[in-house]
CSV table of C-alpha atoms in Angstrom, one decimal:
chain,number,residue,atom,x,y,z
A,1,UNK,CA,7.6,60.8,32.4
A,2,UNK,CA,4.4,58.4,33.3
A,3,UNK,CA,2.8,59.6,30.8
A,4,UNK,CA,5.5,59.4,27.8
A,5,UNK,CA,5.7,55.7,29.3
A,6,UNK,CA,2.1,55.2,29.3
A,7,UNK,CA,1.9,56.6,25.4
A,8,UNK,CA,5.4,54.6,24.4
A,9,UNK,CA,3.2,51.4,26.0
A,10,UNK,CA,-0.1,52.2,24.1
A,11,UNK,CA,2.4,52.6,20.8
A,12,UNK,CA,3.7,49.0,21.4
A,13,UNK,CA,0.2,47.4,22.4
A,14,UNK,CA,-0.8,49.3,19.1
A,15,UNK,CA,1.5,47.9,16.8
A,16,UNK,CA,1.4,44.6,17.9
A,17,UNK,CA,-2.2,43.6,17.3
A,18,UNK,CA,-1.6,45.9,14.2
A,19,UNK,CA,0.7,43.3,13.2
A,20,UNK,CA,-1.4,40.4,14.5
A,21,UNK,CA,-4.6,41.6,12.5
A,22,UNK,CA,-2.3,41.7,9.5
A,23,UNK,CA,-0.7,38.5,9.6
A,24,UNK,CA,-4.5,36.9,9.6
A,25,UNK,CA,-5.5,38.9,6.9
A,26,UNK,CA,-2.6,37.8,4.7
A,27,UNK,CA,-2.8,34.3,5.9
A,28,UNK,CA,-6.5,34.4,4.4
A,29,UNK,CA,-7.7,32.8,7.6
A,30,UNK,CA,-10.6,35.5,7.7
A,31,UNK,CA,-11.6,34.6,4.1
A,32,UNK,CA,-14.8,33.5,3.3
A,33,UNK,CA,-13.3,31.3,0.0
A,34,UNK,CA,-12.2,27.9,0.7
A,35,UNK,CA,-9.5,26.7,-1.3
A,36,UNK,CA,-11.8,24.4,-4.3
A,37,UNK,CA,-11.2,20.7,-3.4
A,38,UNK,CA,-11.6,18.0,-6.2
A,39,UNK,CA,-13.3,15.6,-3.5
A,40,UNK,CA,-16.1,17.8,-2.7
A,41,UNK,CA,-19.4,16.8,-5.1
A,42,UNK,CA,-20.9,20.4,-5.6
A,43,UNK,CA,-20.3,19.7,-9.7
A,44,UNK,CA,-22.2,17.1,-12.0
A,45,UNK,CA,-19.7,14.5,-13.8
A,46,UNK,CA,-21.1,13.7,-16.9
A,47,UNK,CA,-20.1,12.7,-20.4
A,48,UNK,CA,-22.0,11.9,-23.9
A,49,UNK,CA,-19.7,10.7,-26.0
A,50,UNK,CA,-19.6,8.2,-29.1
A,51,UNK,CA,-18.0,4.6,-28.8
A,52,UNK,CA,-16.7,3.0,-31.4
A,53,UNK,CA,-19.3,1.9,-33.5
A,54,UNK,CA,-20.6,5.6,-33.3
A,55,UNK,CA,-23.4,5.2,-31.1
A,56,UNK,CA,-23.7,7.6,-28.4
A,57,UNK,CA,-23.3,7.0,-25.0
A,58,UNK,CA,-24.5,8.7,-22.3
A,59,UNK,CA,-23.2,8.7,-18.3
A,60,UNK,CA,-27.5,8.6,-17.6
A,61,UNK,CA,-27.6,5.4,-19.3
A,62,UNK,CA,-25.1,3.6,-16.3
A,63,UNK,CA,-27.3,4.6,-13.8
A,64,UNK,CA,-27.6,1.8,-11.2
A,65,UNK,CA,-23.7,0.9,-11.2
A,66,UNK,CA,-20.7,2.4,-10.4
A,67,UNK,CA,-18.7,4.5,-13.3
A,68,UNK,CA,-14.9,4.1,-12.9
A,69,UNK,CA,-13.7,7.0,-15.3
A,70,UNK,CA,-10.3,7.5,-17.1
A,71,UNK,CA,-9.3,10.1,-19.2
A,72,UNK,CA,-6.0,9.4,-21.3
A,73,UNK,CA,-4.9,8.7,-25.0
A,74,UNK,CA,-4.1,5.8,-26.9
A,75,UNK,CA,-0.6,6.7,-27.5
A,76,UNK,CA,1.0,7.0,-24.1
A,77,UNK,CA,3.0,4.5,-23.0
A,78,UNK,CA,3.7,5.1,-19.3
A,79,UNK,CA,0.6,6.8,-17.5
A,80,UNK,CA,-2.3,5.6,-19.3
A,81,UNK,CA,-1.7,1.8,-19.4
A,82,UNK,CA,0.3,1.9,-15.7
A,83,UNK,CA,-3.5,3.1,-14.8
A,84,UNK,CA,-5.3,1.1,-17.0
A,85,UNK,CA,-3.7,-2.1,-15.7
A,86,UNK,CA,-4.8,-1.0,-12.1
A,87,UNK,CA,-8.3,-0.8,-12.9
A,88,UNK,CA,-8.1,-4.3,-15.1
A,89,UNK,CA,-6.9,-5.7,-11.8
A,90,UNK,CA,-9.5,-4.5,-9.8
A,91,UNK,CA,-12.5,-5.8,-12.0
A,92,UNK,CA,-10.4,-8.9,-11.9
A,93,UNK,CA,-10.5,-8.9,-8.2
A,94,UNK,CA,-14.1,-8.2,-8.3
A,95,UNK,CA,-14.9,-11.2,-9.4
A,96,UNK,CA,-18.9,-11.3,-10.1
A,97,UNK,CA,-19.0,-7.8,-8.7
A,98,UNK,CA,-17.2,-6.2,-11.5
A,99,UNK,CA,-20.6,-6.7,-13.1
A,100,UNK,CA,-21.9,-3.6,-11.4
A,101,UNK,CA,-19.2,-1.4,-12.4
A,102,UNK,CA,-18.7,0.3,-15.7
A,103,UNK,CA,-15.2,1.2,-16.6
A,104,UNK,CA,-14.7,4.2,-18.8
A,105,UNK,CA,-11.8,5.4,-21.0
A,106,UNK,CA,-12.4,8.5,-22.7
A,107,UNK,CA,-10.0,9.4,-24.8
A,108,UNK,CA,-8.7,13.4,-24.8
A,109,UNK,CA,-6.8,12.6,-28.1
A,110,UNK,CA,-10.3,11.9,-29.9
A,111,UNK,CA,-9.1,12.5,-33.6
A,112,UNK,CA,-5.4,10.2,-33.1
A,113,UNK,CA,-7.5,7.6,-31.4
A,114,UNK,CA,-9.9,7.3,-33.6
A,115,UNK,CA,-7.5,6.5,-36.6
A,116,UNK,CA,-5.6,4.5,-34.4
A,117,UNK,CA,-8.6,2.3,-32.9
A,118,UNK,CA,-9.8,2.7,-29.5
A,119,UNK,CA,-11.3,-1.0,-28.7
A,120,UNK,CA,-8.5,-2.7,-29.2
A,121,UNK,CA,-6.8,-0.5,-27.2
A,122,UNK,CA,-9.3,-1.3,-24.3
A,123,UNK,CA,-9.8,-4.5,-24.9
A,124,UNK,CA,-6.1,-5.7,-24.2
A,125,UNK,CA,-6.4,-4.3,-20.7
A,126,UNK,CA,-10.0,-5.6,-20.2
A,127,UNK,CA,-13.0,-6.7,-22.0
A,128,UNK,CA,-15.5,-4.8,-20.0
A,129,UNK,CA,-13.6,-0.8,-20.5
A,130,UNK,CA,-15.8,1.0,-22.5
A,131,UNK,CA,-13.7,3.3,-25.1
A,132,UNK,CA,-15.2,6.7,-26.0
A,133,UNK,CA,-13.9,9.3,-28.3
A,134,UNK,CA,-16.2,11.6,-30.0
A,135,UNK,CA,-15.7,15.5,-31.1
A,136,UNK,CA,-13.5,18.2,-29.1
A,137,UNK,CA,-16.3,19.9,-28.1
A,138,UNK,CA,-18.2,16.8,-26.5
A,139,UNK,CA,-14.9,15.7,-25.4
A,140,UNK,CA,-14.3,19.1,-23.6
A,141,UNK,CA,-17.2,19.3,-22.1
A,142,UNK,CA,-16.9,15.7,-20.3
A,143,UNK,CA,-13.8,17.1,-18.7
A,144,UNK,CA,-14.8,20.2,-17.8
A,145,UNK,CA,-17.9,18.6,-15.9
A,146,UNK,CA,-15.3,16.0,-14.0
A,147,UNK,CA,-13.4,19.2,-13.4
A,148,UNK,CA,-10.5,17.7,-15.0
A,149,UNK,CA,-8.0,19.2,-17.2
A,150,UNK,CA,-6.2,18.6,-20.6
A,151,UNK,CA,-4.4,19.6,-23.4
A,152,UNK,CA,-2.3,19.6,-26.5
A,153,UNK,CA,1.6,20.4,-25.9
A,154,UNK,CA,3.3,21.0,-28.8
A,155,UNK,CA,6.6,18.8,-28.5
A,156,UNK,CA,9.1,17.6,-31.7
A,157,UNK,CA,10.0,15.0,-29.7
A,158,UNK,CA,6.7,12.8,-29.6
A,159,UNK,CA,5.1,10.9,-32.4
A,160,UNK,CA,3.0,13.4,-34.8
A,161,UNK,CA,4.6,16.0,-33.2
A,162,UNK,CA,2.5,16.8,-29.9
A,163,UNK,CA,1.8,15.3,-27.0
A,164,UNK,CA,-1.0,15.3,-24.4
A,165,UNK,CA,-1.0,16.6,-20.3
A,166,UNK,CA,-3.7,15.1,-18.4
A,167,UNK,CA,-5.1,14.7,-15.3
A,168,UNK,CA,-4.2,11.1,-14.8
A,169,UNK,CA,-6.5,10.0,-11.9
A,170,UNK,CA,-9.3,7.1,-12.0
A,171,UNK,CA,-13.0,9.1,-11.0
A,172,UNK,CA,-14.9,7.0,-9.2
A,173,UNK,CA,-19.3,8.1,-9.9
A,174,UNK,CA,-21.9,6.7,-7.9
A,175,UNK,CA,-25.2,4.5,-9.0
A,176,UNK,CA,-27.0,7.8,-8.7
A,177,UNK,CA,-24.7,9.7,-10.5
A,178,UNK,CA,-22.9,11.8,-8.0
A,179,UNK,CA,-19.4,12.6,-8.0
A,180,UNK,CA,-17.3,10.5,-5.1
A,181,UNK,CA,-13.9,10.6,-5.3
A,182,UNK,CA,-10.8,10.2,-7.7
A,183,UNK,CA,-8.3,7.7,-7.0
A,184,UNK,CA,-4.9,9.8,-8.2
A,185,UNK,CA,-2.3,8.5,-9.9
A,186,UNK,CA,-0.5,5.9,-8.6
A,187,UNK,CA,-3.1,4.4,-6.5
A,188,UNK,CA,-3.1,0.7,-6.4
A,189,UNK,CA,-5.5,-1.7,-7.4
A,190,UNK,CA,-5.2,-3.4,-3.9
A,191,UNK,CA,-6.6,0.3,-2.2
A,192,UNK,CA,-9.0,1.0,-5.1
A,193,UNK,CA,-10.2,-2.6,-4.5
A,194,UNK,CA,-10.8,-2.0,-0.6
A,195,UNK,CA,-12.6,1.4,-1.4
A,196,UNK,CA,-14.9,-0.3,-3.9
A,197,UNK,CA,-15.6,-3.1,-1.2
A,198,UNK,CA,-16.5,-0.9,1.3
A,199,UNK,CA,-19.2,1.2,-0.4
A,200,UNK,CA,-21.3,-1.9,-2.0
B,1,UNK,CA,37.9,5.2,-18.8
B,2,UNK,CA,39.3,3.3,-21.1
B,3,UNK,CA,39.2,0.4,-19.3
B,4,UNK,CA,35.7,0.2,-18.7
B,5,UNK,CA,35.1,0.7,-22.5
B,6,UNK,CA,37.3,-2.4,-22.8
B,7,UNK,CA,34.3,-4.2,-20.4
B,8,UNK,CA,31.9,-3.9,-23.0
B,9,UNK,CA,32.0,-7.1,-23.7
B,10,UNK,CA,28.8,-7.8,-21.5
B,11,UNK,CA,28.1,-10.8,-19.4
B,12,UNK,CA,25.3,-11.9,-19.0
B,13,UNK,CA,25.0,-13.4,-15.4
B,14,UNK,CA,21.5,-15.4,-15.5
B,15,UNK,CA,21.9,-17.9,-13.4
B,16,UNK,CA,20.5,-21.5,-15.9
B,17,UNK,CA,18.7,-22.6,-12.6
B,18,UNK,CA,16.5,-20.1,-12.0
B,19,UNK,CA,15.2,-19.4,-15.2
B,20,UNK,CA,12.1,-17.6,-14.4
B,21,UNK,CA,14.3,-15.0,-12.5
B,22,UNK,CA,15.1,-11.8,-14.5
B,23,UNK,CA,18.4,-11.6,-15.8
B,24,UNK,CA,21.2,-8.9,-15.1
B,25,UNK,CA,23.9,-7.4,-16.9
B,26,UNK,CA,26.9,-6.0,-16.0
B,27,UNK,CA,29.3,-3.1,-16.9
B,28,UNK,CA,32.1,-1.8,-15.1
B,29,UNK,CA,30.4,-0.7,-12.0
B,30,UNK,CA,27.1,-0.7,-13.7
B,31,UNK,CA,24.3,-3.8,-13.0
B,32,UNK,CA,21.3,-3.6,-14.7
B,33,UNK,CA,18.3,-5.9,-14.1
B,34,UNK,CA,14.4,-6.5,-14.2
B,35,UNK,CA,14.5,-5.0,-17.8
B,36,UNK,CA,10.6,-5.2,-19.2
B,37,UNK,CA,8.7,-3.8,-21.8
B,38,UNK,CA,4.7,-4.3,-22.3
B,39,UNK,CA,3.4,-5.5,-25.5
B,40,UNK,CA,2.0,-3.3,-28.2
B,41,UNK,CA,-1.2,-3.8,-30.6
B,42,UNK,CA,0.4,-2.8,-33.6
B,43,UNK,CA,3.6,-0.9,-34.5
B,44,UNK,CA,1.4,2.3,-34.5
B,45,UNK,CA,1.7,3.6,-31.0
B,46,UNK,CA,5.0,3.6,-28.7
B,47,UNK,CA,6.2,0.9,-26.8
B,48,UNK,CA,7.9,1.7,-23.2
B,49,UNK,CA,11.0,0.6,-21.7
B,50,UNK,CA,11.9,0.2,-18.0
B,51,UNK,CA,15.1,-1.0,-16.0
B,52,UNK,CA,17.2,-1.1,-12.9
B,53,UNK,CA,20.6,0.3,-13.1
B,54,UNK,CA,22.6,0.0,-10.0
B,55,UNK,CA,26.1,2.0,-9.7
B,56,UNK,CA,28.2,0.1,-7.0
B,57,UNK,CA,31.2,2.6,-8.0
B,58,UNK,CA,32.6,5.7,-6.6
B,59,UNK,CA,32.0,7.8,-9.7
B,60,UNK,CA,28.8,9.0,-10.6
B,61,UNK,CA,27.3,8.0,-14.3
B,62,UNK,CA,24.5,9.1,-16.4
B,63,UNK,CA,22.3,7.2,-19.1
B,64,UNK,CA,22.1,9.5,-21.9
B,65,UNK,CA,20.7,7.5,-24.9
B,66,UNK,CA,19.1,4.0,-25.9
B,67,UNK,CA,18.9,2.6,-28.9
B,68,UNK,CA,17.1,-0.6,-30.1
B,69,UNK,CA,16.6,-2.1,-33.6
B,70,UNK,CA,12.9,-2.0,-32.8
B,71,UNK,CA,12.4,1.8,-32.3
B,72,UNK,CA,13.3,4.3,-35.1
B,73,UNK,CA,13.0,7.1,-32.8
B,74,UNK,CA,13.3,5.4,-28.7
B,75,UNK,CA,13.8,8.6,-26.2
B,76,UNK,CA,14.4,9.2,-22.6
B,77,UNK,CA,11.3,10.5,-20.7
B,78,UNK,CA,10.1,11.2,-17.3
B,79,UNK,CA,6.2,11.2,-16.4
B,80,UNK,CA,5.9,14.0,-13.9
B,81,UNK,CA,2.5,15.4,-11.6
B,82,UNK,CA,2.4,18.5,-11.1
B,83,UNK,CA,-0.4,19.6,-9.5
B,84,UNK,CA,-2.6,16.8,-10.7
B,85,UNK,CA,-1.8,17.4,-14.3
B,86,UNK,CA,0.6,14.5,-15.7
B,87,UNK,CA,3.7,15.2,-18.0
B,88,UNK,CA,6.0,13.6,-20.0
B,89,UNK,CA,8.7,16.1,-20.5
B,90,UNK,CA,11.8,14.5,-22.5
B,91,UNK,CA,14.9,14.2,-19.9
B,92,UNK,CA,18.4,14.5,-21.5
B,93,UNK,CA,20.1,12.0,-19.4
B,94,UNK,CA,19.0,9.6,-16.4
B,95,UNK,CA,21.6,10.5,-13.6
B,96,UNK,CA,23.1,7.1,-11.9
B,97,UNK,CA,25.1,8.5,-8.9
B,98,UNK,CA,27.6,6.9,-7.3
B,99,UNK,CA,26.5,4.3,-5.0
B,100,UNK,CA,22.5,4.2,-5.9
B,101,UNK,CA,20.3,2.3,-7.7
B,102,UNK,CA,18.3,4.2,-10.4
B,103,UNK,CA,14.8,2.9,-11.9
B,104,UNK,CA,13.3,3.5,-14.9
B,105,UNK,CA,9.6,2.3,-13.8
B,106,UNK,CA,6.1,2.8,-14.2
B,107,UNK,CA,5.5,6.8,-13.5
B,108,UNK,CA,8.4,7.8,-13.3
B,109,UNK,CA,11.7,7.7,-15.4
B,110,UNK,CA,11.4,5.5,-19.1
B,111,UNK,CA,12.2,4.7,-22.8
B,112,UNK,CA,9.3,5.8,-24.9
B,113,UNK,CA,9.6,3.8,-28.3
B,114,UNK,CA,8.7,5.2,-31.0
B,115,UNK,CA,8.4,4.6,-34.8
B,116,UNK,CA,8.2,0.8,-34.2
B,117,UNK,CA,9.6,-1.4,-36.9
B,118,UNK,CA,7.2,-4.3,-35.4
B,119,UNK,CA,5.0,-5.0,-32.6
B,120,UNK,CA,5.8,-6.0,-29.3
B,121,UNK,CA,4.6,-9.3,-28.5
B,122,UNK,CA,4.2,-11.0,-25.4
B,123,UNK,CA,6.7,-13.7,-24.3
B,124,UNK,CA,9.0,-12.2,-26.8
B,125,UNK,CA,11.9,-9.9,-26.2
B,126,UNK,CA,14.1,-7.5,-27.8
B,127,UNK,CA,17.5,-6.1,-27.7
B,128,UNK,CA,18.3,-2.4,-26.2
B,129,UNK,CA,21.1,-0.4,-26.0
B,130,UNK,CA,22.1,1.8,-22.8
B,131,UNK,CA,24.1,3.8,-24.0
B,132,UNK,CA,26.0,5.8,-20.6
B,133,UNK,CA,28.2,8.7,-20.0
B,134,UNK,CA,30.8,7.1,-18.4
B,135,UNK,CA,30.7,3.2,-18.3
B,136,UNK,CA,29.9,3.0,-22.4
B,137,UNK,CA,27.2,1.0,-24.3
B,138,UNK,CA,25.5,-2.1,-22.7
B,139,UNK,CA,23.2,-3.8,-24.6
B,140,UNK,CA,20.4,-6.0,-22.7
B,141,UNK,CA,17.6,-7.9,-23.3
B,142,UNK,CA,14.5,-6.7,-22.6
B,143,UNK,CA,11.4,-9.1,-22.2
B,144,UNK,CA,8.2,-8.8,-23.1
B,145,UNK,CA,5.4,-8.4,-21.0
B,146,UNK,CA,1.3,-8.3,-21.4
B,147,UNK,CA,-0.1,-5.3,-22.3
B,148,UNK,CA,-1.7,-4.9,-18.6
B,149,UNK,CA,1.6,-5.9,-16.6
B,150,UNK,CA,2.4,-4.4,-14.0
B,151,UNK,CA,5.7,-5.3,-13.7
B,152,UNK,CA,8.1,-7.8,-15.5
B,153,UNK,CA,7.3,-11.4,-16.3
B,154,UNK,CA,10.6,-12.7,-14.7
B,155,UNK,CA,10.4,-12.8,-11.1
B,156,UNK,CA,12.6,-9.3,-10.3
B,157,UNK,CA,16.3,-9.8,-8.4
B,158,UNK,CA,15.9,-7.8,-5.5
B,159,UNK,CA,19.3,-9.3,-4.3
């Protein structure tokens, strides 16, 4: 009778830390892969892209200030100038400052924007946004290196037919070049101002 | 409902004095204020609409259309983030329950205009149509802000 006890015990103990050992291994605390995170700078952001008067622009040539990077298209009405209005209002804030950041819109609608006119666009949220919209493949590959995603939804219900999903964040570069943070959606110009403040 | 169909005659209730404060309308239970638009360059790309609706009632109501002389094609929309990637799926109606105050406001619930017969200009302003399942048509005015507002020009009623 011991015995059976002894076995019905070791049974128990058995399927307990059976149980435990699989809970962690479902839980993926035992994985080696840690879930990607868009603050960590193991990636090079970087664009080369045309601006209006065709002349290319590359991210190497704003070395030495501070890149404030939007992706977004000229045609949406809620997102892109909600966000756009943020980052006028920081350079505002700035003051003399602003002159060592560069803000950047690139546009993810290239072809649209392009017909429609991408510096006037920028210009009626702030003088100093750059506007850049080149080909889909340059334009792609600026997104892909901000790890960022877009792209074309098909929708009857939005001018031309389609409409665009973006990430809607503001990527903040440093001077050297590095990746540093995004500020997401919704952040206002009063925290993005602070951040700015404390790294210069 | 009848009877609140017979209230579209809307009042406007700005108070003269305090002209820089946004106005409000009124419908049956329905109040809406702090309505704003931003100005466009050009007729070419879509304006945006935004507004307050509050329901003091016990019944709950729905915006299910606007309409403006200024937009051939104005819709309903909702930007949404899901998972970092922002949407702007079409919404068939803007629930206003019972009780609540809905807002159509930067990121979140608005009007996208589209087809524009003109331009929105700053300082100007426009008429709009709410257009609601229960409480009938109300047609504000909506004011024109600068292309980088963040908010209306009239000083919001948060009363």
């Amino acid at each position: 009778m011991l015995r059976l006890s002894r076995i019905q015990k070791a049974l128990w103990i058995a399927a307990i830390l059976a149980s435990f050992v699989f809970a962690i291994l479902k839980s993926g605390l035992w994985s080696e892969e840690t879930p990607p995170t868009i603050e960590s700078a193991d990636f090079l952001p970087q664009f080369s892209l045309p601006d209006s008067s065709g002349k290319l622009r590359d991210s190497e040539e704003f070395r030495g200030r501070w890149l404030l990077v939007f992706f977004g298209f000229t045609n949406c009405p809620d997102v892109c100038p909600t966000t756009l209005a943020e980052a006028a209002q920081v350079l505002d804030d700035l003051g003399p400052q602003a002159a060592s950041v560069q803000p950047v819109f690139i546009s993810i609608d290239p072809e649209r924007d392009l017909a429609l006119g991408i510096d006037d666009y920028t210009a009626a949220f702030h003088s100093q946004i750059l506007g850049l919209a080149g080909s889909p493949t340059a334009t792609q590959a600026a997104a892909d290196s901000f790890r960022i995603y877009f792209s074309r939804e098909d929708d009857e219900n939005a001018p031309d037919g389609y409409t665009m999903s973006h990430s809607p964040g503001l990527f903040l570069v440093a001077p050297d070049g590095q990746w540093l943070r995004q500020f997401a959606y919704g952040t206002s110009a009063t925290e993005i101002l602070a951040d700015l403040k404390e790294r210069f | 409902m009848k009877y609140l169909l017979a209230a579209l005659a809307v009042s406007m209730t700005a108070s003269a004095a305090s002209a820089q404060s946004c106005p409000s309308w009124q419908s049956g239970d329905l109040t809406l204020t702090n309505a704003w638009s931003r100005a466009t360059i050009g007729p070419a790309r879509p304006a945006v609409f935004y507004v307050e609706i509050a329901n003091a009632g016990s019944v709950d109501d729905s915006l299910t259309a606007i309409s403006t002389p200024l937009a051939e094609m104005p819709m309903l929309h909702e930007t949404v983030v899901t998972d970092g990637v922002a949407t702007m799926p079409h919404v068939s109606d803007i629930p206003v329950p019972a009780g609540s105050t809905v807002s159509l406001a930067p990121g979140g619930f608005h009007g996208m205009l589209m087809g524009l017969t003109a331009a929105l200009a700053e300082g100007e302003s426009f008429p709009m149509t709410l257009i609601f399942e229960r409480s009938g048509e109300v047609t504000i005015d909506v004011g024109i802000a600068a292309y980088a507002a963040r908010g209306p020009a009239c000083q919001p009623d948060d009363s």
